[in-house]
Amino acid sequence: MTNFSGARDMLAPGQVAVFEPGVGTQDEASTGFNLRRIWQIVNRNRLFIGLIIVGMLCVGFLATILMVPQYVGTARVLVEQETEKIIEQQGSSSSSSYFDADRFLQTQVGIIQSRSLALRVVDSGKFAAKSEFYAAMGGKMPQAEDVEGVKDIQAALAEMRRNTATELLQKHLSVDLPAESRLVAINVKSSDAALSARLANMFANAFIESNLNRQVDSSAYARQFLQQQLADARVHLENSERGLNQYSRAAGLIRLTGQGQNADQETTLSITNDTLVQVNSAASQATADKIAAKDRWDAVSDVPVLSMSQVLQNPAIQALIEQRGKLEGQLADERARHLDDFPGVVALKAQLTETNRQIDVVGRSIKNSMRLDYEAARQKEETLLGRVQELRDAAMTEQDRGVQYSVLKRVRDTNRALYDTLLSRYNELNATSGSAFNNVSLVDQAEMPKQPSSPNLALNLVLSLLVGVGLAGIFITLRELLDDSIRVPDDVETKLSLPLLGLIPMPADADVDEALTDLKSGVSEAYNSLSANLRLLSAEGAPRTIAFTSSQSGEGKSTTARAVSQRLSQNGRRVLLVDADLRRPTLHARMSSKNKLGLSAVISGDLKLEDAIETSPFDNLYYLSALPQPADPSMLLGSTRFDAVFGQMKNMFDIIIVDCPPVLGLSDTPLLASRTEAVVFIVEAGQNHRGGIKAALRRLAMAKAHLVGAVLTKFDPKDSGSAYKYYGYSYYNYEQRHD
């Protein structure tokens, strides 16, 4: 039960510890993994648990006896990740890495479990048409009546049997791949031991054969693919080469192939560029010649003819000058002997004049030739410079065409490289085709099993036991979840979230009045404990007004109200017990004057409060009955007259105990509970429903009732587990034991 001493010390004078439904205190065990509660649940449901477990064991035993023995044939194959090559390819590397080994092996397992491999086994063994195969596999062989709506019944039936046999074979096939191993175990299970071994071997052989066929097919496909790619690459190379040649011809580019080590390199020869170089060189030389000719002409243009060294050095001029000297000598001789008109003198003078004219003519021609040389050099320079400009423009145009040539050349080179690569790979495939070993080999052939793999009686019984325990756990869990009764004290706090104020055991002789008169009985001790807990609810002791109610009738609220009233009056405080159940009053039946008018008469004004109150055999304890029964109790209890009467009661007595009617279906209790300082909720152990109690608590909460806790009545420790057995028999009967 909850200890309220700490709560009392924290309360102000006159304040009462109040608990809202759903917010009540819970101990640590109830909010976590509570072994004691689990043991209580198991102990309470031990009969159901035993029946479920025994039933499952019987089911497992019968199933084992009725099961058809199954035999497993196992064949083991070794799967290598890399295939050994007879001819090693230069530059080749492993197709898979160490880190990819697990995925590779899982892929092989998937191939073994594939439908295509199972279909191959079915076809090779012609199992689709063998009835014994279906019987061993636990299946039904399709018949002609299973095929409807088709024209070719035989073909459809054969296809159906083929598919059915394949599905059965896949269903009974299992593949094991141990960790860190390349040995794959192929297991086939059936009711025929010989057939299981045969099927396992057929699967292993079919897997090995299919793996080799895949390698051959892969190589053939690769060669066919490369052959097609080679043809396409050859066409592209020819087209690019032809386009490059056509462009070179149109652009005037001459392609030159290298020699020796540079045989694979190609260059282009441009006539325009070579001509430009030559003409540019000639133009440079013409410019130099023009400058030299100009210098020579400028040097002699203003010089007399006979002063020019070029004239004087001329052999003709020298001969004429020599001839003139001879003529001058002869003329001087003739003049010395003859007069000027002498025919000899005249003749010599004429010859001398002619010689001077010839010298002048030859000198002038020499000088004029130098001018003509200059003019020729200048014209030559102009002509060559014009040609250079023309060739330069042509070269620039040719360079523009060279860009397109480079693009076409790169395309041609790319196509050639692709063609060379494909051709090399194609030649390698032709050389290595069929040179690889099969990377799958048979390690162990399946032998006919001597012992069946199933059924296993011990394993089936263990599994049945586990299933039984699981089903029992599910059963008791659902039973506890659906069971909304309050059986044990812990249920008050865990299911209702209310503190437990008192635990009232079931009297041994089922007479509560006798148990209450026996001060040493467990019932008396329980009510003493309840009264003590009520005194701890406030700093000043028990609340002045306490209402006792329950969700339904017959739960012990009236008995509890009487017992608590008697014990609270023993402390010298004046206590008034009010029977507020105006619909089914019970207090007057236990009073000395059974028909004495009470609360209803006082509220209606027919009787004074002092005249309605009756004394009891106990000191300081007084009673107020509910008589007479009114026609509309809710109207009386909700009137202002009741508030005045209730205030008058509080002025006359120290503690007022109100015995309220049940909450469900009535509006009386919420009206009464809202006027009291504390409300105690009575719950009968094992008889109430959690849904009804919750509804009652919600109604009290809506009425702003000061709910302080709950009391569990009629508690039988015998039906609540070993822990509560000890609690019931040892705690309440402590003084009856003998040391």
PDB file of C-alpha atoms in Angstrom, residues 190-420:
ATOM      1  CA  SER A 190      12.555 -36.292 -51.936  1.00  0.00           C
ATOM      2  CA  SER A 191      10.915 -39.369 -50.477  1.00  0.00           C
ATOM      3  CA  ASP A 192      13.017 -41.625 -52.765  1.00  0.00           C
ATOM      4  CA  ALA A 193      16.658 -41.926 -51.631  1.00  0.00           C
ATOM      5  CA  ALA A 194      17.959 -43.098 -55.021  1.00  0.00           C
ATOM      6  CA  LEU A 195      16.109 -40.353 -56.858  1.00  0.00           C
ATOM      7  CA  SER A 196      17.489 -37.688 -54.497  1.00  0.00           C
ATOM      8  CA  ALA A 197      21.072 -38.774 -55.216  1.00  0.00           C
ATOM      9  CA  ARG A 198      20.439 -38.998 -58.945  1.00  0.00           C
ATOM     10  CA  LEU A 199      18.873 -35.546 -59.104  1.00  0.00           C
ATOM     11  CA  ALA A 200      21.746 -34.007 -57.118  1.00  0.00           C
ATOM     12  CA  ASN A 201      24.291 -35.497 -59.540  1.00  0.00           C
ATOM     13  CA  MET A 202      22.262 -34.368 -62.529  1.00  0.00           C
ATOM     14  CA  PHE A 203      22.153 -30.838 -61.157  1.00  0.00           C
ATOM     15  CA  ALA A 204      25.931 -30.839 -60.630  1.00  0.00           C
ATOM     16  CA  ASN A 205      26.617 -32.148 -64.150  1.00  0.00           C
ATOM     17  CA  ALA A 206      24.123 -29.761 -65.706  1.00  0.00           C
ATOM     18  CA  PHE A 207      25.733 -26.842 -63.863  1.00  0.00           C
ATOM     19  CA  ILE A 208      29.212 -27.824 -65.074  1.00  0.00           C
ATOM     20  CA  GLU A 209      27.986 -28.302 -68.636  1.00  0.00           C
ATOM     21  CA  SER A 210      26.045 -25.045 -68.685  1.00  0.00           C
ATOM     22  CA  ASN A 211      29.056 -23.153 -67.329  1.00  0.00           C
ATOM     23  CA  LEU A 212      31.268 -24.505 -70.118  1.00  0.00           C
ATOM     24  CA  ASN A 213      28.602 -23.769 -72.722  1.00  0.00           C
ATOM     25  CA  ARG A 214      28.348 -20.202 -71.449  1.00  0.00           C
ATOM     26  CA  GLN A 215      32.089 -19.741 -71.938  1.00  0.00           C
ATOM     27  CA  VAL A 216      31.961 -21.126 -75.474  1.00  0.00           C
ATOM     28  CA  ASP A 217      28.881 -19.103 -76.307  1.00  0.00           C
ATOM     29  CA  SER A 218      30.448 -16.021 -74.801  1.00  0.00           C
ATOM     30  CA  SER A 219      33.613 -16.458 -76.911  1.00  0.00           C
ATOM     31  CA  ALA A 220      31.593 -17.063 -80.081  1.00  0.00           C
ATOM     32  CA  TYR A 221      29.438 -14.064 -79.376  1.00  0.00           C
ATOM     33  CA  ALA A 222      32.520 -11.946 -78.713  1.00  0.00           C
ATOM     34  CA  ARG A 223      34.085 -12.997 -82.022  1.00  0.00           C
ATOM     35  CA  GLN A 224      30.867 -12.334 -83.896  1.00  0.00           C
ATOM     36  CA  PHE A 225      30.493  -8.978 -82.222  1.00  0.00           C
ATOM     37  CA  LEU A 226      34.100  -7.985 -82.943  1.00  0.00           C
ATOM     38  CA  GLN A 227      33.752  -9.127 -86.542  1.00  0.00           C
ATOM     39  CA  GLN A 228      30.778  -6.844 -87.004  1.00  0.00           C
ATOM     40  CA  GLN A 229      32.601  -4.015 -85.284  1.00  0.00           C
ATOM     41  CA  LEU A 230      35.635  -4.599 -87.505  1.00  0.00           C
ATOM     42  CA  ALA A 231      33.496  -4.366 -90.640  1.00  0.00           C
ATOM     43  CA  ASP A 232      31.959  -1.120 -89.443  1.00  0.00           C
ATOM     44  CA  ALA A 233      35.372   0.271 -88.435  1.00  0.00           C
ATOM     45  CA  ARG A 234      36.827  -0.686 -91.850  1.00  0.00           C
ATOM     46  CA  VAL A 235      34.055   1.183 -93.653  1.00  0.00           C
ATOM     47  CA  HIS A 236      34.562   4.229 -91.444  1.00  0.00           C
ATOM     48  CA  LEU A 237      38.327   4.120 -91.994  1.00  0.00           C
ATOM     49  CA  GLU A 238      37.941   3.859 -95.772  1.00  0.00           C
ATOM     50  CA  ASN A 239      35.458   6.723 -95.848  1.00  0.00           C
ATOM     51  CA  SER A 240      37.660   8.943 -93.703  1.00  0.00           C
ATOM     52  CA  GLU A 241      40.762   8.084 -95.806  1.00  0.00           C
ATOM     53  CA  ARG A 242      38.888   8.782 -99.026  1.00  0.00           C
ATOM     54  CA  GLY A 243      37.581  12.063 -97.699  1.00  0.00           C
ATOM     55  CA  LEU A 244      41.079  13.106 -96.608  1.00  0.00           C
ATOM     56  CA  ASN A 245      42.504  12.337-100.057  1.00  0.00           C
ATOM     57  CA  GLN A 246      39.745  14.229-101.798  1.00  0.00           C
ATOM     58  CA  TYR A 247      40.250  17.248 -99.625  1.00  0.00           C
ATOM     59  CA  SER A 248      44.048  17.112-100.045  1.00  0.00           C
ATOM     60  CA  ARG A 249      43.621  17.046-103.816  1.00  0.00           C
ATOM     61  CA  ALA A 250      41.169  19.928-103.744  1.00  0.00           C
ATOM     62  CA  ALA A 251      43.378  21.930-101.405  1.00  0.00           C
ATOM     63  CA  GLY A 252      46.564  21.195-103.364  1.00  0.00           C
ATOM     64  CA  LEU A 253      48.190  19.405-100.430  1.00  0.00           C
ATOM     65  CA  ILE A 254      50.637  16.633-101.202  1.00  0.00           C
ATOM     66  CA  ARG A 255      50.718  13.937 -98.439  1.00  0.00           C
ATOM     67  CA  LEU A 256      54.137  12.491 -97.681  1.00  0.00           C
ATOM     68  CA  THR A 257      54.749   9.317 -95.686  1.00  0.00           C
ATOM     69  CA  GLY A 258      57.700   9.129 -93.317  1.00  0.00           C
ATOM     70  CA  GLN A 259      60.629   6.784 -93.794  1.00  0.00           C
ATOM     71  CA  GLY A 260      62.255   4.320 -91.432  1.00  0.00           C
ATOM     72  CA  GLN A 261      61.239   4.780 -87.788  1.00  0.00           C
ATOM     73  CA  ASN A 262      58.841   7.544 -88.826  1.00  0.00           C
ATOM     74  CA  ALA A 263      56.998   5.360 -91.333  1.00  0.00           C
ATOM     75  CA  ASP A 264      53.760   5.707 -89.343  1.00  0.00           C
ATOM     76  CA  GLN A 265      54.017   9.505 -89.403  1.00  0.00           C
ATOM     77  CA  GLU A 266      52.546  11.521 -92.220  1.00  0.00           C
ATOM     78  CA  THR A 267      53.310  15.052 -93.398  1.00  0.00           C
ATOM     79  CA  THR A 268      51.955  17.291 -96.152  1.00  0.00           C
ATOM     80  CA  LEU A 269      53.856  19.146 -98.887  1.00  0.00           C
ATOM     81  CA  SER A 270      52.453  22.519-100.011  1.00  0.00           C
ATOM     82  CA  ILE A 271      53.559  23.815-103.477  1.00  0.00           C
ATOM     83  CA  THR A 272      52.312  27.247-102.604  1.00  0.00           C
ATOM     84  CA  ASN A 273      54.454  27.385 -99.493  1.00  0.00           C
ATOM     85  CA  ASP A 274      57.576  26.191-101.353  1.00  0.00           C
ATOM     86  CA  THR A 275      56.982  28.675-104.190  1.00  0.00           C
ATOM     87  CA  LEU A 276      56.405  31.439-101.641  1.00  0.00           C
ATOM     88  CA  VAL A 277      59.738  30.664-100.060  1.00  0.00           C
ATOM     89  CA  GLN A 278      61.565  30.716-103.405  1.00  0.00           C
ATOM     90  CA  VAL A 279      59.866  33.861-104.738  1.00  0.00           C
ATOM     91  CA  ASN A 280      60.341  35.614-101.430  1.00  0.00           C
ATOM     92  CA  SER A 281      64.061  34.798-101.603  1.00  0.00           C
ATOM     93  CA  ALA A 282      64.235  36.077-105.170  1.00  0.00           C
ATOM     94  CA  ALA A 283      62.382  39.232-104.186  1.00  0.00           C
ATOM     95  CA  SER A 284      64.845  39.811-101.398  1.00  0.00           C
ATOM     96  CA  GLN A 285      67.733  39.392-103.848  1.00  0.00           C
ATOM     97  CA  ALA A 286      66.043  41.711-106.395  1.00  0.00           C
ATOM     98  CA  THR A 287      65.701  44.342-103.723  1.00  0.00           C
ATOM     99  CA  ALA A 288      69.368  44.065-102.966  1.00  0.00           C
ATOM    100  CA  ASP A 289      70.245  44.246-106.680  1.00  0.00           C
ATOM    101  CA  LYS A 290      68.044  47.286-107.126  1.00  0.00           C
ATOM    102  CA  ILE A 291      69.705  49.067-104.270  1.00  0.00           C
ATOM    103  CA  ALA A 292      73.146  48.283-105.686  1.00  0.00           C
ATOM    104  CA  ALA A 293      72.141  49.413-109.191  1.00  0.00           C
ATOM    105  CA  LYS A 294      70.634  52.588-107.781  1.00  0.00           C
ATOM    106  CA  ASP A 295      73.795  53.330-105.885  1.00  0.00           C
ATOM    107  CA  ARG A 296      75.880  52.858-109.019  1.00  0.00           C
ATOM    108  CA  TRP A 297      73.600  55.087-111.081  1.00  0.00           C
ATOM    109  CA  ASP A 298      73.432  57.792-108.452  1.00  0.00           C
ATOM    110  CA  ALA A 299      77.222  57.808-108.360  1.00  0.00           C
ATOM    111  CA  VAL A 300      77.604  58.496-112.134  1.00  0.00           C
ATOM    112  CA  SER A 301      74.431  60.290-113.114  1.00  0.00           C
ATOM    113  CA  ASP A 302      76.007  63.773-112.779  1.00  0.00           C
ATOM    114  CA  VAL A 303      79.620  62.770-113.740  1.00  0.00           C
ATOM    115  CA  PRO A 304      81.008  63.426-117.280  1.00  0.00           C
ATOM    116  CA  VAL A 305      81.246  60.360-119.377  1.00  0.00           C
ATOM    117  CA  LEU A 306      85.043  60.299-119.655  1.00  0.00           C
ATOM    118  CA  SER A 307      85.316  60.795-115.901  1.00  0.00           C
ATOM    119  CA  MET A 308      83.503  57.556-115.195  1.00  0.00           C
ATOM    120  CA  SER A 309      85.754  54.691-114.233  1.00  0.00           C
ATOM    121  CA  GLN A 310      83.349  52.255-115.901  1.00  0.00           C
ATOM    122  CA  VAL A 311      83.863  54.115-119.200  1.00  0.00           C
ATOM    123  CA  LEU A 312      87.563  54.451-118.845  1.00  0.00           C
ATOM    124  CA  GLN A 313      87.906  50.782-118.046  1.00  0.00           C
ATOM    125  CA  ASN A 314      85.914  49.799-121.112  1.00  0.00           C
ATOM    126  CA  PRO A 315      88.218  48.124-123.706  1.00  0.00           C
ATOM    127  CA  ALA A 316      86.433  49.842-126.615  1.00  0.00           C
ATOM    128  CA  ILE A 317      86.910  53.243-125.007  1.00  0.00           C
ATOM    129  CA  GLN A 318      90.524  52.434-124.305  1.00  0.00           C
ATOM    130  CA  ALA A 319      91.058  51.418-127.945  1.00  0.00           C
ATOM    131  CA  LEU A 320      89.385  54.563-129.224  1.00  0.00           C
ATOM    132  CA  ILE A 321      91.380  56.740-126.844  1.00  0.00           C
ATOM    133  CA  GLU A 322      94.553  55.044-128.025  1.00  0.00           C
ATOM    134  CA  GLN A 323      93.457  55.568-131.617  1.00  0.00           C
ATOM    135  CA  ARG A 324      92.704  59.208-130.897  1.00  0.00           C
ATOM    136  CA  GLY A 325      96.184  59.685-129.429  1.00  0.00           C
ATOM    137  CA  LYS A 326      97.769  58.312-132.589  1.00  0.00           C
ATOM    138  CA  LEU A 327      95.573  60.558-134.703  1.00  0.00           C
ATOM    139  CA  GLU A 328      96.493  63.590-132.650  1.00  0.00           C
ATOM    140  CA  GLY A 329     100.207  62.734-133.081  1.00  0.00           C
ATOM    141  CA  GLN A 330      99.833  62.311-136.817  1.00  0.00           C
ATOM    142  CA  LEU A 331      97.825  65.569-137.023  1.00  0.00           C
ATOM    143  CA  ALA A 332     100.538  67.388-135.132  1.00  0.00           C
ATOM    144  CA  ASP A 333     103.142  66.071-137.562  1.00  0.00           C
ATOM    145  CA  GLU A 334     101.083  67.059-140.576  1.00  0.00           C
ATOM    146  CA  ARG A 335     100.479  70.508-139.182  1.00  0.00           C
ATOM    147  CA  ALA A 336     104.107  70.922-138.638  1.00  0.00           C
ATOM    148  CA  ARG A 337     104.730  70.320-142.379  1.00  0.00           C
ATOM    149  CA  HIS A 338     101.473  71.532-143.885  1.00  0.00           C
ATOM    150  CA  LEU A 339      98.801  74.115-143.498  1.00  0.00           C
ATOM    151  CA  ASP A 340      95.393  73.370-142.043  1.00  0.00           C
ATOM    152  CA  ASP A 341      93.727  73.162-145.418  1.00  0.00           C
ATOM    153  CA  PHE A 342      96.088  70.554-146.547  1.00  0.00           C
ATOM    154  CA  PRO A 343      94.190  67.516-147.510  1.00  0.00           C
ATOM    155  CA  GLY A 344      96.221  65.339-145.233  1.00  0.00           C
ATOM    156  CA  VAL A 345      95.573  67.658-142.289  1.00  0.00           C
ATOM    157  CA  VAL A 346      91.883  67.901-143.125  1.00  0.00           C
ATOM    158  CA  ALA A 347      91.660  64.146-143.355  1.00  0.00           C
ATOM    159  CA  LEU A 348      93.360  63.625-139.990  1.00  0.00           C
ATOM    160  CA  LYS A 349      91.117  66.242-138.378  1.00  0.00           C
ATOM    161  CA  ALA A 350      88.070  64.480-139.714  1.00  0.00           C
ATOM    162  CA  GLN A 351      89.330  61.139-138.363  1.00  0.00           C
ATOM    163  CA  LEU A 352      90.070  62.734-134.993  1.00  0.00           C
ATOM    164  CA  THR A 353      86.591  64.241-134.827  1.00  0.00           C
ATOM    165  CA  GLU A 354      84.995  60.853-135.661  1.00  0.00           C
ATOM    166  CA  THR A 355      87.090  59.167-133.004  1.00  0.00           C
ATOM    167  CA  ASN A 356      85.967  61.668-130.353  1.00  0.00           C
ATOM    168  CA  ARG A 357      82.349  61.164-131.435  1.00  0.00           C
ATOM    169  CA  GLN A 358      82.717  57.406-131.093  1.00  0.00           C
ATOM    170  CA  ILE A 359      84.308  57.784-127.680  1.00  0.00           C
ATOM    171  CA  ASP A 360      81.387  59.987-126.581  1.00  0.00           C
ATOM    172  CA  VAL A 361      78.824  57.590-128.054  1.00  0.00           C
ATOM    173  CA  VAL A 362      80.372  54.561-126.388  1.00  0.00           C
ATOM    174  CA  GLY A 363      80.760  56.415-123.072  1.00  0.00           C
ATOM    175  CA  ARG A 364      77.189  57.558-123.122  1.00  0.00           C
ATOM    176  CA  SER A 365      75.971  54.087-123.950  1.00  0.00           C
ATOM    177  CA  ILE A 366      77.941  52.725-120.997  1.00  0.00           C
ATOM    178  CA  LYS A 367      76.445  55.354-118.703  1.00  0.00           C
ATOM    179  CA  ASN A 368      72.980  54.733-120.129  1.00  0.00           C
ATOM    180  CA  SER A 369      73.385  51.004-119.572  1.00  0.00           C
ATOM    181  CA  MET A 370      73.942  51.662-115.877  1.00  0.00           C
ATOM    182  CA  ARG A 371      70.668  53.612-115.760  1.00  0.00           C
ATOM    183  CA  LEU A 372      68.927  50.819-117.638  1.00  0.00           C
ATOM    184  CA  ASP A 373      70.335  48.277-115.139  1.00  0.00           C
ATOM    185  CA  TYR A 374      68.838  50.286-112.286  1.00  0.00           C
ATOM    186  CA  GLU A 375      65.445  50.505-114.004  1.00  0.00           C
ATOM    187  CA  ALA A 376      65.480  46.780-114.730  1.00  0.00           C
ATOM    188  CA  ALA A 377      66.379  45.951-111.129  1.00  0.00           C
ATOM    189  CA  ARG A 378      63.581  48.198-109.864  1.00  0.00           C
ATOM    190  CA  GLN A 379      61.015  46.604-112.174  1.00  0.00           C
ATOM    191  CA  LYS A 380      62.184  43.125-111.205  1.00  0.00           C
ATOM    192  CA  GLU A 381      61.798  43.971-107.538  1.00  0.00           C
ATOM    193  CA  GLU A 382      58.296  45.265-108.037  1.00  0.00           C
ATOM    194  CA  THR A 383      57.336  42.208-110.004  1.00  0.00           C
ATOM    195  CA  LEU A 384      58.707  39.792-107.374  1.00  0.00           C
ATOM    196  CA  LEU A 385      57.148  41.673-104.465  1.00  0.00           C
ATOM    197  CA  GLY A 386      53.782  41.523-106.182  1.00  0.00           C
ATOM    198  CA  ARG A 387      54.220  37.795-106.671  1.00  0.00           C
ATOM    199  CA  VAL A 388      55.197  37.376-103.030  1.00  0.00           C
ATOM    200  CA  GLN A 389      51.985  39.098-101.938  1.00  0.00           C
ATOM    201  CA  GLU A 390      49.938  36.867-104.197  1.00  0.00           C
ATOM    202  CA  LEU A 391      51.629  33.729-102.854  1.00  0.00           C
ATOM    203  CA  ARG A 392      51.213  34.954 -99.280  1.00  0.00           C
ATOM    204  CA  ASP A 393      47.469  35.330 -99.784  1.00  0.00           C
ATOM    205  CA  ALA A 394      47.358  31.897-101.368  1.00  0.00           C
ATOM    206  CA  ALA A 395      49.318  30.444 -98.422  1.00  0.00           C
ATOM    207  CA  MET A 396      46.906  31.971 -95.885  1.00  0.00           C
ATOM    208  CA  THR A 397      44.006  30.490 -97.778  1.00  0.00           C
ATOM    209  CA  GLU A 398      45.816  27.178 -97.842  1.00  0.00           C
ATOM    210  CA  GLN A 399      46.325  27.352 -94.056  1.00  0.00           C
ATOM    211  CA  ASP A 400      42.602  27.833 -93.608  1.00  0.00           C
ATOM    212  CA  ARG A 401      42.057  24.710 -95.665  1.00  0.00           C
ATOM    213  CA  GLY A 402      44.678  22.993 -93.466  1.00  0.00           C
ATOM    214  CA  VAL A 403      42.392  23.331 -90.429  1.00  0.00           C
ATOM    215  CA  GLN A 404      39.754  21.194 -92.095  1.00  0.00           C
ATOM    216  CA  TYR A 405      42.525  18.885 -93.228  1.00  0.00           C
ATOM    217  CA  SER A 406      43.654  18.460 -89.596  1.00  0.00           C
ATOM    218  CA  VAL A 407      40.105  17.653 -88.525  1.00  0.00           C
ATOM    219  CA  LEU A 408      39.739  15.072 -91.268  1.00  0.00           C
ATOM    220  CA  LYS A 409      43.165  13.678 -90.432  1.00  0.00           C
ATOM    221  CA  ARG A 410      42.262  13.272 -86.734  1.00  0.00           C
ATOM    222  CA  VAL A 411      39.059  11.486 -87.713  1.00  0.00           C
ATOM    223  CA  ARG A 412      41.061   9.218 -90.002  1.00  0.00           C
ATOM    224  CA  ASP A 413      43.640   8.562 -87.238  1.00  0.00           C
ATOM    225  CA  THR A 414      40.886   7.780 -84.687  1.00  0.00           C
ATOM    226  CA  ASN A 415      39.216   5.357 -87.060  1.00  0.00           C
ATOM    227  CA  ARG A 416      42.550   3.738 -87.813  1.00  0.00           C
ATOM    228  CA  ALA A 417      43.385   3.353 -84.089  1.00  0.00           C
ATOM    229  CA  LEU A 418      39.943   1.839 -83.429  1.00  0.00           C
ATOM    230  CA  TYR A 419      40.317  -0.505 -86.352  1.00  0.00           C
ATOM    231  CA  ASP A 420      43.807  -1.588 -85.216  1.00  0.00           C
TER     232      ASP A 420
END
